[in-house]
Tab-separated table of C-alpha atoms and ligand atoms in Angstrom:
chain	number	residue	atom	x	y	z
Z	1	UNK	CA	-62.607	97.863	-2.761
Z	2	UNK	CA	-63.966	94.490	-3.743
Z	3	UNK	CA	-67.421	94.207	-2.227
Z	4	UNK	CA	-68.688	90.770	-1.274
Z	5	UNK	CA	-71.895	90.692	0.721
Z	6	UNK	CA	-74.246	87.940	1.693
Z	7	UNK	CA	-77.795	87.245	2.680
Z	8	UNK	CA	-77.870	84.452	5.229
Z	9	UNK	CA	-81.456	83.466	5.924
Z	10	UNK	CA	-82.388	80.592	8.195
Z	11	UNK	CA	-85.055	78.454	6.515
Z	12	UNK	CA	-87.209	78.265	9.626
Z	13	UNK	CA	-90.076	80.221	8.125
Z	14	UNK	CA	-91.206	81.881	4.909
Z	15	UNK	CA	-89.160	84.809	3.572
Z	16	UNK	CA	-89.900	87.538	6.110
Z	17	UNK	CA	-90.228	91.188	5.154
Z	18	UNK	CA	-87.296	92.001	7.478
Z	19	UNK	CA	-85.034	89.477	5.773
Z	20	UNK	CA	-86.216	90.637	2.365
Z	21	UNK	CA	-85.414	94.244	3.253
Z	22	UNK	CA	-81.962	93.076	4.408
Z	23	UNK	CA	-81.668	91.352	1.026
Z	24	UNK	CA	-82.594	94.600	-0.720
Z	25	UNK	CA	-79.932	96.597	1.133
Z	26	UNK	CA	-77.283	93.939	0.468
Z	27	UNK	CA	-78.272	93.800	-3.184
Z	28	UNK	CA	-78.277	97.601	-3.587
Z	29	UNK	CA	-74.879	97.864	-1.951
Z	30	UNK	CA	-73.453	95.031	-4.082
Z	31	UNK	CA	-74.842	96.481	-7.300
Z	32	UNK	CA	-73.704	99.994	-6.414
Z	33	UNK	CA	-70.125	98.760	-6.019
Z	34	UNK	CA	-70.259	96.175	-8.814
Z	35	UNK	CA	-69.722	93.665	-6.063
Z	36	UNK	CA	-70.897	90.121	-5.440
Z	37	UNK	CA	-74.140	89.220	-3.706
Z	38	UNK	CA	-73.989	85.781	-2.116
Z	39	UNK	CA	-76.833	83.637	-0.836
Z	40	UNK	CA	-76.183	81.340	2.082
Z	41	UNK	CA	-78.838	79.167	3.687
Z	42	UNK	CA	-78.200	78.861	7.417
Z	43	UNK	CA	-79.808	75.492	7.951
Z	44	UNK	CA	-77.755	74.017	10.772
Z	45	UNK	CA	-80.829	73.842	12.986
Z	46	UNK	CA	-82.170	70.599	11.597
Z	47	UNK	CA	-85.280	70.553	13.713
Z	48	UNK	CA	-86.547	73.931	12.588
Z	49	UNK	CA	-85.194	74.097	9.031
Z	50	UNK	CA	-87.482	72.929	6.254
Z	51	UNK	CA	-87.111	72.559	2.507
Z	52	UNK	CA	-90.420	74.318	1.873
Z	53	UNK	CA	-89.084	77.418	3.623
Z	54	UNK	CA	-85.871	77.293	1.590
Z	55	UNK	CA	-88.020	77.108	-1.555
Z	56	UNK	CA	-90.160	79.983	-0.336
Z	57	UNK	CA	-87.021	82.087	0.260
Z	58	UNK	CA	-85.676	81.396	-3.256
Z	59	UNK	CA	-89.041	82.131	-4.803
Z	60	UNK	CA	-89.472	85.383	-2.908
Z	61	UNK	CA	-85.985	86.642	-3.724
Z	62	UNK	CA	-86.364	85.797	-7.393
Z	63	UNK	CA	-89.783	87.403	-7.525
Z	64	UNK	CA	-88.364	90.604	-6.034
Z	65	UNK	CA	-85.523	90.566	-8.552
Z	66	UNK	CA	-82.847	89.984	-5.911
Z	67	UNK	CA	-80.652	87.891	-8.174
Z	68	UNK	CA	-77.637	86.453	-6.398
Z	69	UNK	CA	-74.231	85.955	-7.951
Z	70	UNK	CA	-72.946	83.085	-5.822
Z	71	UNK	CA	-74.591	80.252	-3.956
Z	72	UNK	CA	-76.866	79.127	-2.578
Z	73	UNK	CA	-74.426	77.688	-0.091
Z	74	UNK	CA	-75.895	75.450	2.590
Z	75	UNK	CA	-74.407	75.446	6.052
Z	76	UNK	CA	-75.602	71.873	6.529
Z	77	UNK	CA	-73.075	70.867	3.863
Z	78	UNK	CA	-70.222	72.677	5.553
Z	79	UNK	CA	-70.264	71.137	9.019
Z	80	UNK	CA	-66.742	69.720	8.693
Z	81	UNK	CA	-65.412	73.218	8.201
Z	82	UNK	CA	-67.055	74.410	11.418
Z	83	UNK	CA	-65.896	71.363	13.357
Z	84	UNK	CA	-62.333	71.957	12.168
Z	85	UNK	CA	-62.527	75.560	13.380
Z	86	UNK	CA	-63.905	74.423	16.739
Z	87	UNK	CA	-61.089	71.894	17.022
Z	88	UNK	CA	-58.623	74.666	16.268
Z	89	UNK	CA	-60.053	76.771	19.092
Z	90	UNK	CA	-59.939	73.775	21.464
Z	91	UNK	CA	-56.332	73.035	20.515
Z	92	UNK	CA	-55.360	76.654	21.071
Z	93	UNK	CA	-56.995	76.671	24.503
Z	94	UNK	CA	-59.485	79.316	23.360
Z	95	UNK	CA	-62.436	76.987	23.768
Z	96	UNK	CA	-63.213	74.171	26.168
Z	97	UNK	CA	-65.627	71.382	26.903
Z	98	UNK	CA	-68.277	72.309	29.403
Z	99	UNK	CA	-70.085	69.537	31.267
Z	100	UNK	CA	-72.389	71.723	33.342
Z	101	UNK	CA	-75.724	69.898	33.604
Z	102	UNK	CA	-79.024	71.424	32.568
Z	103	UNK	CA	-80.152	71.361	36.219
Z	104	UNK	CA	-77.027	73.201	37.360
Z	105	UNK	CA	-77.525	75.831	34.633
Z	106	UNK	CA	-81.134	76.358	35.685
Z	107	UNK	CA	-80.170	76.658	39.336
Z	108	UNK	CA	-77.448	79.159	38.397
Z	109	UNK	CA	-79.903	81.284	36.394
Z	110	UNK	CA	-82.539	81.159	39.110
Z	111	UNK	CA	-79.996	82.404	41.634
Z	112	UNK	CA	-78.967	85.208	39.269
Z	113	UNK	CA	-82.584	86.161	38.789
Z	114	UNK	CA	-83.148	86.229	42.551
Z	115	UNK	CA	-80.175	88.613	42.832
Z	116	UNK	CA	-81.677	90.667	39.995
Z	117	UNK	CA	-78.639	90.009	37.819
Z	118	UNK	CA	-78.669	89.457	34.071
Z	119	UNK	CA	-78.462	85.746	33.236
Z	120	UNK	CA	-74.974	84.589	32.300
Z	121	UNK	CA	-72.861	81.507	32.390
Z	122	UNK	CA	-70.391	81.832	35.240
Z	123	UNK	CA	-67.603	80.060	33.364
Z	124	UNK	CA	-67.443	77.367	36.037
Z	125	UNK	CA	-65.991	74.696	33.729
Z	126	UNK	CA	-63.405	76.933	32.119
Z	127	UNK	CA	-60.528	75.472	34.045
Z	128	UNK	CA	-61.419	71.881	34.860
Z	129	UNK	CA	-58.533	69.657	35.865
Z	130	UNK	CA	-58.038	66.483	33.790
Z	131	UNK	CA	-59.323	64.499	36.794
Z	132	UNK	CA	-62.524	66.559	37.066
Z	133	UNK	CA	-63.087	66.206	33.351
Z	134	UNK	CA	-62.544	62.444	33.509
Z	135	UNK	CA	-65.047	62.198	36.348
Z	136	UNK	CA	-67.710	63.890	34.203
Z	137	UNK	CA	-66.883	61.621	31.268
Z	138	UNK	CA	-67.175	58.590	33.519
Z	139	UNK	CA	-70.582	59.849	34.611
Z	140	UNK	CA	-71.557	59.722	30.940
Z	141	UNK	CA	-72.026	63.488	30.619
Z	142	UNK	CA	-71.889	64.925	27.150
Z	143	UNK	CA	-70.148	68.319	26.857
Z	144	UNK	CA	-71.021	71.438	24.895
Z	145	UNK	CA	-68.100	73.480	23.573
Z	146	UNK	CA	-67.710	76.976	24.969
Z	147	UNK	CA	-65.608	79.782	23.579
Z	148	UNK	CA	-63.805	81.825	26.202
Z	149	UNK	CA	-64.890	85.428	26.480
Z	150	UNK	CA	-62.538	87.740	28.320
Z	151	UNK	CA	-64.847	89.858	30.485
Z	152	UNK	CA	-62.321	92.672	30.539
Z	153	UNK	CA	-62.472	93.221	26.831
Z	154	UNK	CA	-64.331	96.105	25.267
Z	155	UNK	CA	-65.371	95.445	21.688
Z	156	UNK	CA	-65.820	98.308	19.338
Z	157	UNK	CA	-66.463	98.718	15.628
Z	158	UNK	CA	-67.345	101.460	13.234
Z	159	UNK	CA	-70.782	100.601	11.990
Z	160	UNK	CA	-71.750	101.964	8.577
Z	161	UNK	CA	-75.173	102.907	9.903
Z	162	UNK	CA	-74.675	103.504	13.602
Z	163	UNK	CA	-71.183	104.958	13.785
Z	164	UNK	CA	-68.975	103.657	16.584
Z	165	UNK	CA	-70.638	100.849	18.516
Z	166	UNK	CA	-69.074	99.673	21.755
Z	167	UNK	CA	-69.890	96.548	23.746
Z	168	UNK	CA	-68.472	95.345	27.000
Z	169	UNK	CA	-67.535	91.687	26.735
Z	170	UNK	CA	-68.817	91.333	30.297
Z	171	UNK	CA	-72.312	91.932	28.916
Z	172	UNK	CA	-72.146	89.011	26.505
Z	173	UNK	CA	-73.387	86.397	28.944
Z	174	UNK	CA	-70.193	84.570	29.810
Z	175	UNK	CA	-68.300	81.985	27.765
Z	176	UNK	CA	-70.473	81.194	24.782
Z	177	UNK	CA	-71.589	77.838	23.480
Z	178	UNK	CA	-70.298	77.280	19.957
Z	179	UNK	CA	-71.268	73.618	19.571
Z	180	UNK	CA	-74.003	71.499	21.071
Z	181	UNK	CA	-73.311	68.305	22.952
Z	182	UNK	CA	-72.964	65.016	21.036
Z	183	UNK	CA	-71.541	62.115	22.990
Z	184	UNK	CA	-67.959	63.031	23.738
Z	185	UNK	CA	-67.354	64.657	20.342
Z	186	UNK	CA	-68.213	68.027	18.816
Z	187	UNK	CA	-71.962	68.350	18.301
Z	188	UNK	CA	-73.915	70.696	16.074
Z	189	UNK	CA	-71.943	73.926	15.528
Z	190	UNK	CA	-73.943	77.013	16.464
Z	191	UNK	CA	-74.816	80.201	14.656
Z	192	UNK	CA	-72.079	82.629	15.730
Z	193	UNK	CA	-69.287	80.181	15.023
Z	194	UNK	CA	-70.666	79.023	11.668
Z	195	UNK	CA	-71.230	82.612	10.511
Z	196	UNK	CA	-67.682	83.653	11.299
Z	197	UNK	CA	-66.188	80.599	9.592
Z	198	UNK	CA	-68.357	81.188	6.522
Z	199	UNK	CA	-67.897	84.935	6.319
Z	200	UNK	CA	-64.138	84.398	6.517
Z	201	UNK	CA	-64.143	81.522	4.034
Z	202	UNK	CA	-66.371	83.422	1.599
Z	203	UNK	CA	-64.288	86.598	1.900
Z	204	UNK	CA	-67.273	88.654	2.964
Z	205	UNK	CA	-66.232	92.301	2.984
Z	206	UNK	CA	-69.386	93.822	4.503
Z	207	UNK	CA	-71.916	92.215	6.791
Z	208	UNK	CA	-75.262	93.937	6.323
Z	209	UNK	CA	-78.005	92.660	8.610
Z	210	UNK	CA	-80.696	93.677	11.039
Z	211	UNK	CA	-80.011	95.630	14.184
Z	212	UNK	CA	-81.166	92.656	16.272
Z	213	UNK	CA	-77.784	91.061	15.508
Z	214	UNK	CA	-75.670	93.732	17.234
Z	215	UNK	CA	-74.841	91.601	20.283
Z	216	UNK	CA	-73.908	88.757	17.930
Z	217	UNK	CA	-71.535	91.071	16.120
Z	218	UNK	CA	-69.637	91.710	19.351
Z	219	UNK	CA	-69.307	87.953	19.908
Z	220	UNK	CA	-68.379	87.339	16.306
Z	221	UNK	CA	-65.584	89.911	16.371
Z	222	UNK	CA	-63.999	87.937	19.220
Z	223	UNK	CA	-64.296	84.781	17.121
Z	224	UNK	CA	-62.720	86.424	14.054
Z	225	UNK	CA	-59.783	87.411	16.192
Z	226	UNK	CA	-59.481	83.939	17.693
Z	227	UNK	CA	-59.643	82.239	14.299
Z	228	UNK	CA	-57.288	84.712	12.640
Z	229	UNK	CA	-59.894	85.977	10.166
Z	230	UNK	CA	-60.219	89.532	8.870
Z	231	UNK	CA	-63.067	91.348	10.576
Z	232	UNK	CA	-65.480	92.654	7.905
Z	233	UNK	CA	-67.248	95.995	7.954
Z	234	UNK	CA	-70.694	95.971	9.535
Z	235	UNK	CA	-73.933	97.754	8.761
Z	236	UNK	CA	-76.812	97.136	11.129
Z	237	UNK	CA	-80.026	98.192	9.501
Z	238	UNK	CA	-82.952	99.602	11.479
Z	239	UNK	CA	-85.777	97.335	12.487
Z	240	UNK	CA	-89.123	97.450	10.779
Z	241	UNK	CA	-91.739	98.593	13.278
Z	242	UNK	CA	-95.494	98.139	13.347
Z	243	UNK	CA	-97.880	101.055	13.715
Z	244	UNK	CA	-97.485	100.912	17.507
Z	245	UNK	CA	-93.732	101.306	17.125
Z	246	UNK	CA	-92.879	97.726	18.101
Z	247	UNK	CA	-90.876	95.293	15.997
Z	248	UNK	CA	-93.079	93.972	13.186
Z	249	UNK	CA	-93.870	90.388	14.035
Z	250	UNK	CA	-96.072	87.504	13.005
Z	251	UNK	CA	-98.755	88.917	15.274
Z	252	UNK	CA	-99.066	91.852	12.894
Z	253	UNK	CA	-100.549	89.519	10.314
Z	254	UNK	CA	-98.891	89.761	6.945
Z	255	UNK	CA	-95.128	89.523	7.248
Z	256	UNK	CA	-93.876	87.157	4.599
Z	257	UNK	CA	-93.138	88.139	1.041
Z	258	UNK	CA	-95.422	85.406	-0.298
Z	259	UNK	CA	-98.275	86.946	1.734
Z	260	UNK	CA	-97.629	90.363	0.223
Z	261	UNK	CA	-97.547	88.750	-3.197
Z	262	UNK	CA	-100.863	86.990	-2.787
Z	263	UNK	CA	-102.409	90.168	-1.398
Z	264	UNK	CA	-101.784	91.705	-4.788
Z	265	UNK	CA	-98.648	93.774	-4.326
Z	266	UNK	CA	-96.302	93.909	-7.285
Z	267	UNK	CA	-92.660	92.959	-6.966
Z	268	UNK	CA	-91.645	96.421	-8.207
Z	269	UNK	CA	-93.947	98.258	-5.813
Z	270	UNK	CA	-92.935	96.196	-2.806
Z	271	UNK	CA	-89.226	96.355	-3.711
Z	272	UNK	CA	-89.460	100.117	-4.078
Z	273	UNK	CA	-91.256	100.368	-0.743
Z	274	UNK	CA	-88.739	98.174	1.095
Z	275	UNK	CA	-85.900	100.337	-0.190
Z	276	UNK	CA	-87.561	103.296	1.487
Z	277	UNK	CA	-87.836	101.415	4.789
Z	278	UNK	CA	-84.825	103.067	6.331
Z	279	UNK	CA	-83.174	104.607	3.259
Z	280	UNK	CA	-83.953	107.720	1.267
Z	281	UNK	CA	-82.482	108.872	-2.032
Z	282	UNK	CA	-80.418	112.047	-2.276
Z	283	UNK	CA	-83.448	113.769	-3.735
Z	284	UNK	CA	-85.903	112.799	-1.029
Z	285	UNK	CA	-88.897	113.946	-3.102
Z	286	UNK	CA	-88.195	111.041	-5.415
Z	287	UNK	CA	-90.297	108.147	-4.214
Z	288	UNK	CA	-90.932	105.976	-7.253
Z	289	UNK	CA	-87.845	104.287	-8.638
Z	290	UNK	CA	-86.601	100.924	-9.796
Z	291	UNK	CA	-84.170	98.989	-7.651
Z	292	UNK	CA	-81.533	99.448	-10.345
Z	293	UNK	CA	-81.983	103.226	-10.079
Z	294	UNK	CA	-81.818	103.067	-6.300
Z	295	UNK	CA	-78.587	101.074	-6.554
Z	296	UNK	CA	-76.933	103.915	-8.439
Z	297	UNK	CA	-77.399	106.312	-5.547
Z	298	UNK	CA	-77.313	103.843	-2.670
Z	299	UNK	CA	-75.057	104.370	0.319
Z	300	UNK	CA	-75.323	103.661	4.024
Z	301	UNK	CA	-74.845	107.360	4.770
Z	302	UNK	CA	-78.503	107.740	3.928
Z	303	UNK	CA	-79.749	104.813	6.032
Z	304	UNK	CA	-81.490	105.838	9.245
Z	305	UNK	CA	-80.573	104.599	12.675
Z	306	UNK	CA	-84.132	104.870	13.930
Z	307	UNK	CA	-86.611	102.059	13.345
Z	308	UNK	CA	-88.629	102.250	10.141
Z	309	UNK	CA	-92.368	102.310	10.672
Z	310	UNK	CA	-94.308	100.131	8.293
Z	311	UNK	CA	-96.710	102.396	6.473
Z	312	UNK	CA	-99.458	100.567	4.578
Z	313	UNK	CA	-100.723	103.758	2.960
Z	314	UNK	CA	-97.346	104.493	1.467
Z	315	UNK	CA	-96.955	100.915	0.238
Z	316	UNK	CA	-100.430	101.045	-1.319
Z	317	UNK	CA	-99.701	104.348	-2.968
Z	318	UNK	CA	-96.405	103.088	-4.409
Z	319	UNK	CA	-98.008	99.879	-5.598
Z	320	UNK	CA	-100.742	101.818	-7.361
Z	321	UNK	CA	-98.099	103.918	-9.124
Z	322	UNK	CA	-96.724	100.746	-10.688
Z	323	UNK	CA	-100.121	99.301	-11.540
Z	324	UNK	CA	-101.273	102.503	-13.237
Z	325	UNK	CA	-98.352	102.329	-15.641
Z	326	UNK	CA	-98.694	98.692	-16.686
Z	327	UNK	CA	-99.516	97.918	-20.296
Z	328	UNK	CA	-102.317	95.356	-20.814
Z	329	UNK	CA	-99.741	92.746	-21.831
Z	330	UNK	CA	-98.006	93.279	-18.470
Z	331	UNK	CA	-101.091	93.650	-16.297
Z	332	UNK	CA	-103.147	90.738	-17.651
Z	333	UNK	CA	-100.765	87.947	-16.591
Z	334	UNK	CA	-100.619	89.547	-13.130
Z	335	UNK	CA	-104.392	89.665	-12.660
Z	336	UNK	CA	-104.894	86.276	-14.322
Z	337	UNK	CA	-104.586	84.249	-11.062
Z	338	UNK	CA	-107.060	86.527	-9.243
Z	339	UNK	CA	-109.580	86.252	-12.055
Z	340	UNK	CA	-109.162	82.498	-12.190
Z	341	UNK	CA	-109.602	82.269	-8.447
Z	342	UNK	CA	-112.800	84.287	-8.760
Z	343	UNK	CA	-114.065	81.672	-11.225
Z	344	UNK	CA	-114.122	83.910	-14.320
Z	345	UNK	CA	-113.959	82.142	-17.665
Z	346	UNK	CA	-111.619	83.735	-20.214
Z	347	UNK	CA	-108.674	83.066	-22.432
Z	348	UNK	CA	-105.839	85.577	-22.358
Z	349	UNK	CA	-105.091	85.091	-26.067
Z	350	UNK	CA	-108.463	84.535	-27.655
Z	351	UNK	CA	-110.166	87.217	-25.569
Z	352	UNK	CA	-107.438	89.814	-26.024
Z	353	UNK	CA	-109.737	92.120	-28.077
Z	354	UNK	CA	-111.858	92.861	-25.006
Z	355	UNK	CA	-109.359	91.966	-22.248
Z	356	UNK	CA	-106.807	94.519	-23.457
Z	357	UNK	CA	-109.205	97.478	-23.211
Z	358	UNK	CA	-110.479	96.048	-19.918
Z	359	UNK	CA	-106.934	96.070	-18.520
Z	360	UNK	CA	-106.501	99.631	-19.686
Z	361	UNK	CA	-109.777	100.652	-18.089
Z	362	UNK	CA	-109.060	99.012	-14.746
Z	363	UNK	CA	-105.416	99.783	-14.158
Z	364	UNK	CA	-105.840	103.351	-12.964
Z	365	UNK	CA	-108.331	102.322	-10.311
Z	366	UNK	CA	-106.178	99.572	-8.834
Z	367	UNK	CA	-104.168	99.808	-5.651
Z	368	UNK	CA	-103.636	96.071	-5.394
Z	369	UNK	CA	-103.968	93.329	-7.978
Z	370	UNK	CA	-106.587	91.425	-5.993
Z	371	UNK	CA	-108.998	94.334	-6.506
Z	372	UNK	CA	-109.065	93.436	-10.192
Z	373	UNK	CA	-111.439	90.568	-9.430
Z	374	UNK	CA	-114.359	92.439	-7.810
Z	375	UNK	CA	-113.908	95.432	-10.138
Z	376	UNK	CA	-113.940	93.296	-13.259
Z	377	UNK	CA	-116.704	90.921	-12.223
Z	378	UNK	CA	-119.421	92.705	-14.150
Z	379	UNK	CA	-117.503	92.226	-17.392
Z	380	UNK	CA	-117.170	88.477	-16.976
Z	381	UNK	CA	-120.702	87.661	-15.945
Z	382	UNK	CA	-123.036	86.554	-18.702
Z	383	UNK	CA	-126.081	88.210	-17.207
Z	384	UNK	CA	-126.195	91.325	-15.044
Z	385	UNK	CA	-127.660	91.484	-11.569
Z	386	UNK	CA	-129.438	94.788	-11.358
Z	387	UNK	CA	-129.047	96.399	-7.970
Z	388	UNK	CA	-131.674	98.591	-6.371
Z	389	UNK	CA	-130.282	101.888	-7.681
Z	390	UNK	CA	-129.975	100.518	-11.212
Z	391	UNK	CA	-133.545	99.216	-11.055
Z	392	UNK	CA	-134.857	102.548	-9.882
Z	393	UNK	CA	-132.906	104.251	-12.684
Z	394	UNK	CA	-134.469	101.873	-15.215
Z	395	UNK	CA	-137.919	102.664	-13.803
Z	396	UNK	CA	-137.577	106.365	-14.701
Z	397	UNK	CA	-139.771	107.859	-17.381
Z	398	UNK	CA	-138.333	107.675	-20.833
Z	399	UNK	CA	-135.743	105.013	-20.116
Z	400	UNK	CA	-137.581	102.399	-22.184
Z	401	UNK	CA	-137.582	104.844	-25.077
Z	402	UNK	CA	-133.885	105.499	-24.701
Z	403	UNK	CA	-133.010	101.796	-24.612
Z	404	UNK	CA	-135.250	101.059	-27.552
Z	405	UNK	CA	-133.573	103.832	-29.509
Z	406	UNK	CA	-130.105	102.518	-28.699
Z	407	UNK	CA	-131.033	98.942	-29.587
Z	408	UNK	CA	-132.632	100.021	-32.840
Z	409	UNK	CA	-129.508	101.822	-34.005
Z	410	UNK	CA	-126.824	99.593	-32.465
Z	411	UNK	CA	-124.137	98.857	-35.058
Z	412	UNK	CA	-122.215	95.584	-35.226
Z	413	UNK	CA	-118.913	97.174	-34.427
Z	414	UNK	CA	-118.746	99.882	-31.863
Z	415	UNK	CA	-115.936	102.307	-31.163
Z	416	UNK	CA	-115.842	105.440	-29.005
Z	417	UNK	CA	-116.966	107.741	-31.816
Z	418	UNK	CA	-119.835	105.479	-32.814
Z	419	UNK	CA	-120.944	105.130	-29.186
Z	420	UNK	CA	-120.851	108.874	-28.606
Z	421	UNK	CA	-122.673	109.442	-31.881
Z	422	UNK	CA	-125.351	106.990	-30.872
Z	423	UNK	CA	-125.826	108.672	-27.503
Z	424	UNK	CA	-126.176	112.027	-29.212
Z	425	UNK	CA	-128.598	110.651	-31.780
Z	426	UNK	CA	-130.885	109.064	-29.187
Z	427	UNK	CA	-130.764	112.184	-26.998
Z	428	UNK	CA	-132.039	114.225	-29.905
Z	429	UNK	CA	-134.441	111.681	-31.248
Z	430	UNK	CA	-136.182	111.119	-27.936
Z	431	UNK	CA	-135.910	114.701	-26.754
Z	432	UNK	CA	-134.272	113.714	-23.462
Z	433	UNK	CA	-131.215	114.942	-21.558
Z	434	UNK	CA	-127.862	113.350	-22.327
Z	435	UNK	CA	-127.523	112.492	-18.642
Z	436	UNK	CA	-130.579	110.276	-18.810
Z	437	UNK	CA	-129.121	108.362	-21.736
Z	438	UNK	CA	-125.789	107.947	-19.993
Z	439	UNK	CA	-127.361	106.820	-16.718
Z	440	UNK	CA	-129.749	104.464	-18.483
Z	441	UNK	CA	-126.905	102.862	-20.382
Z	442	UNK	CA	-124.884	102.502	-17.212
Z	443	UNK	CA	-127.760	100.899	-15.352
Z	444	UNK	CA	-128.587	98.634	-18.280
Z	445	UNK	CA	-125.060	97.473	-19.077
Z	446	UNK	CA	-123.474	97.385	-15.659
Z	447	UNK	CA	-126.390	96.777	-13.303
Z	448	UNK	CA	-125.073	99.388	-10.881
Z	449	UNK	CA	-124.708	103.149	-10.881
Z	450	UNK	CA	-121.045	103.065	-9.776
Z	451	UNK	CA	-117.963	101.514	-11.283
Z	452	UNK	CA	-115.664	102.180	-14.185
Z	453	UNK	CA	-116.288	104.739	-16.913
Z	454	UNK	CA	-119.422	103.971	-18.878
Z	455	UNK	CA	-118.468	104.359	-22.550
Z	456	UNK	CA	-115.249	102.287	-22.441
Z	457	UNK	CA	-117.123	99.675	-20.387
Z	458	UNK	CA	-119.837	99.564	-23.017
Z	459	UNK	CA	-117.282	99.043	-25.783
Z	460	UNK	CA	-115.717	96.173	-23.847
Z	461	UNK	CA	-119.078	94.510	-23.223
Z	462	UNK	CA	-119.985	95.015	-26.846
Z	463	UNK	CA	-116.726	93.500	-28.003
Z	464	UNK	CA	-117.350	90.587	-25.683
Z	465	UNK	CA	-120.745	90.148	-27.307
Z	466	UNK	CA	-122.905	90.614	-24.212
Z	467	UNK	CA	-123.950	94.280	-24.500
Z	468	UNK	CA	-127.006	93.714	-26.661
Z	469	UNK	CA	-128.492	91.035	-24.403
Z	470	UNK	CA	-127.989	93.313	-21.397
Z	471	UNK	CA	-129.705	96.213	-23.127
Z	472	UNK	CA	-132.579	93.911	-23.968
Z	473	UNK	CA	-133.020	92.590	-20.470
Z	474	UNK	CA	-132.833	96.139	-19.109
Z	475	UNK	CA	-135.467	97.186	-21.584
Z	476	UNK	CA	-137.733	94.421	-20.318
Z	477	UNK	CA	-137.319	95.771	-16.791
Z	478	UNK	CA	-137.857	99.351	-17.949
Z	479	UNK	CA	-141.051	98.379	-19.715
Z	480	UNK	CA	-142.382	96.463	-16.732
R	501	LIG	N1	-79.291	83.276	9.895
R	501	LIG	C1	-79.295	84.575	10.459
R	501	LIG	C2	-80.704	85.145	10.409
R	501	LIG	O1	-81.543	84.636	9.736
R	501	LIG	C3	-78.342	85.423	9.673
R	501	LIG	C4	-77.847	86.600	10.358
R	501	LIG	C5	-76.629	87.151	9.674
R	501	LIG	O2	-76.810	87.794	8.643
R	501	LIG	O3	-75.532	86.889	10.139
R	501	LIG	O4	-81.005	86.083	11.067
């Protein structure tokens, strides 16, 4: 089986998590079968499509590692193909020009509503006589093109996720518009028609898309038949739901991949999480995996029918798993923008001797990259702000002695052994408890009693050249 799948986003907004998850499933399926993953930009809606959204989609897909093998194709560059297909349907008597006015359509829908019927076009212009048609043309009316839907048909397909799906053609809303009006010619071709022409032309073997497209699939199957194309296989993936169990929407706040990125999620963590939105590996205890690994075991047999609830805790946990494993050389470029935004001054190359241990110290406490700014702030500041708890620690008896002892014996270069040795030495020398020395150092160097481990923090501050000044200013407070 030669697998050719496509992602067909409309550039009417930033890359949405739902579209990205569809991309992930298409990509996994393509990679599993050594198939081809195609990118097609569905930009026929000129009013709503924007270049910045197209750029955002490319950026998001690349960031996630969803590399495509063919495309991007742009529907806006393929309009002739759609018009030719529409002409073919007109010539074959499978489509017709409909002159029904907007007012007549509204009146028809209002009447249907009053009768508590579902809105549908009543096919009133399906069989106009040439005279009737001429009369509308003379009136200057501009027709849409409608594709005839036989209400008696029942459409059925074997969905890779949902099993057999059956739709009554009578529930599809009457003859469907496949092109907008434009004078007396064929206007802008519409979604269902363009998709079928493209999927046929691009030899798409499997259409993998969100469950919200099921009714479109029924319509599209009728169009494949009418245009003589081969009907592909379909997989309708479950919707992503918010915590209340409703479809995740813009109202839920963060929904676009660029938002997740700027919130500090990693591409690997988010990609891993999206894979689990509806799919689970054979060994369901396995939660952390690369997309390449997931591709090896991917099949639609393990994709759920039920909606997938978006679980922030699980996403955070997965993201932290990736962050905890990152080497300084991998983590530093990722936190760099957050540190810059926070106004920290540093140079990734020149400051590597203290930034590398800082990255190592911070990574295990991070859930999201943005947390690296507040957590690291104390290392970047030149002077410490001593909070109340630190001040009260510094006011304890003996602290001035401890700090004096440390300062007196502070070597130029400090490593873990030297730092521990120094702590031990001062403990003994001053006859105090080790805890007092540790707490005094923490208060003096970090200005707060919480935060990252003390000794590695000390070494970093020392390497940065600010430890001594901090110990001195703490001593001044302690002596006060
Ligand atoms: N342009 C459609 C969308 O963004 C594509 C649906 C499909 O995959 O056919 O939802």
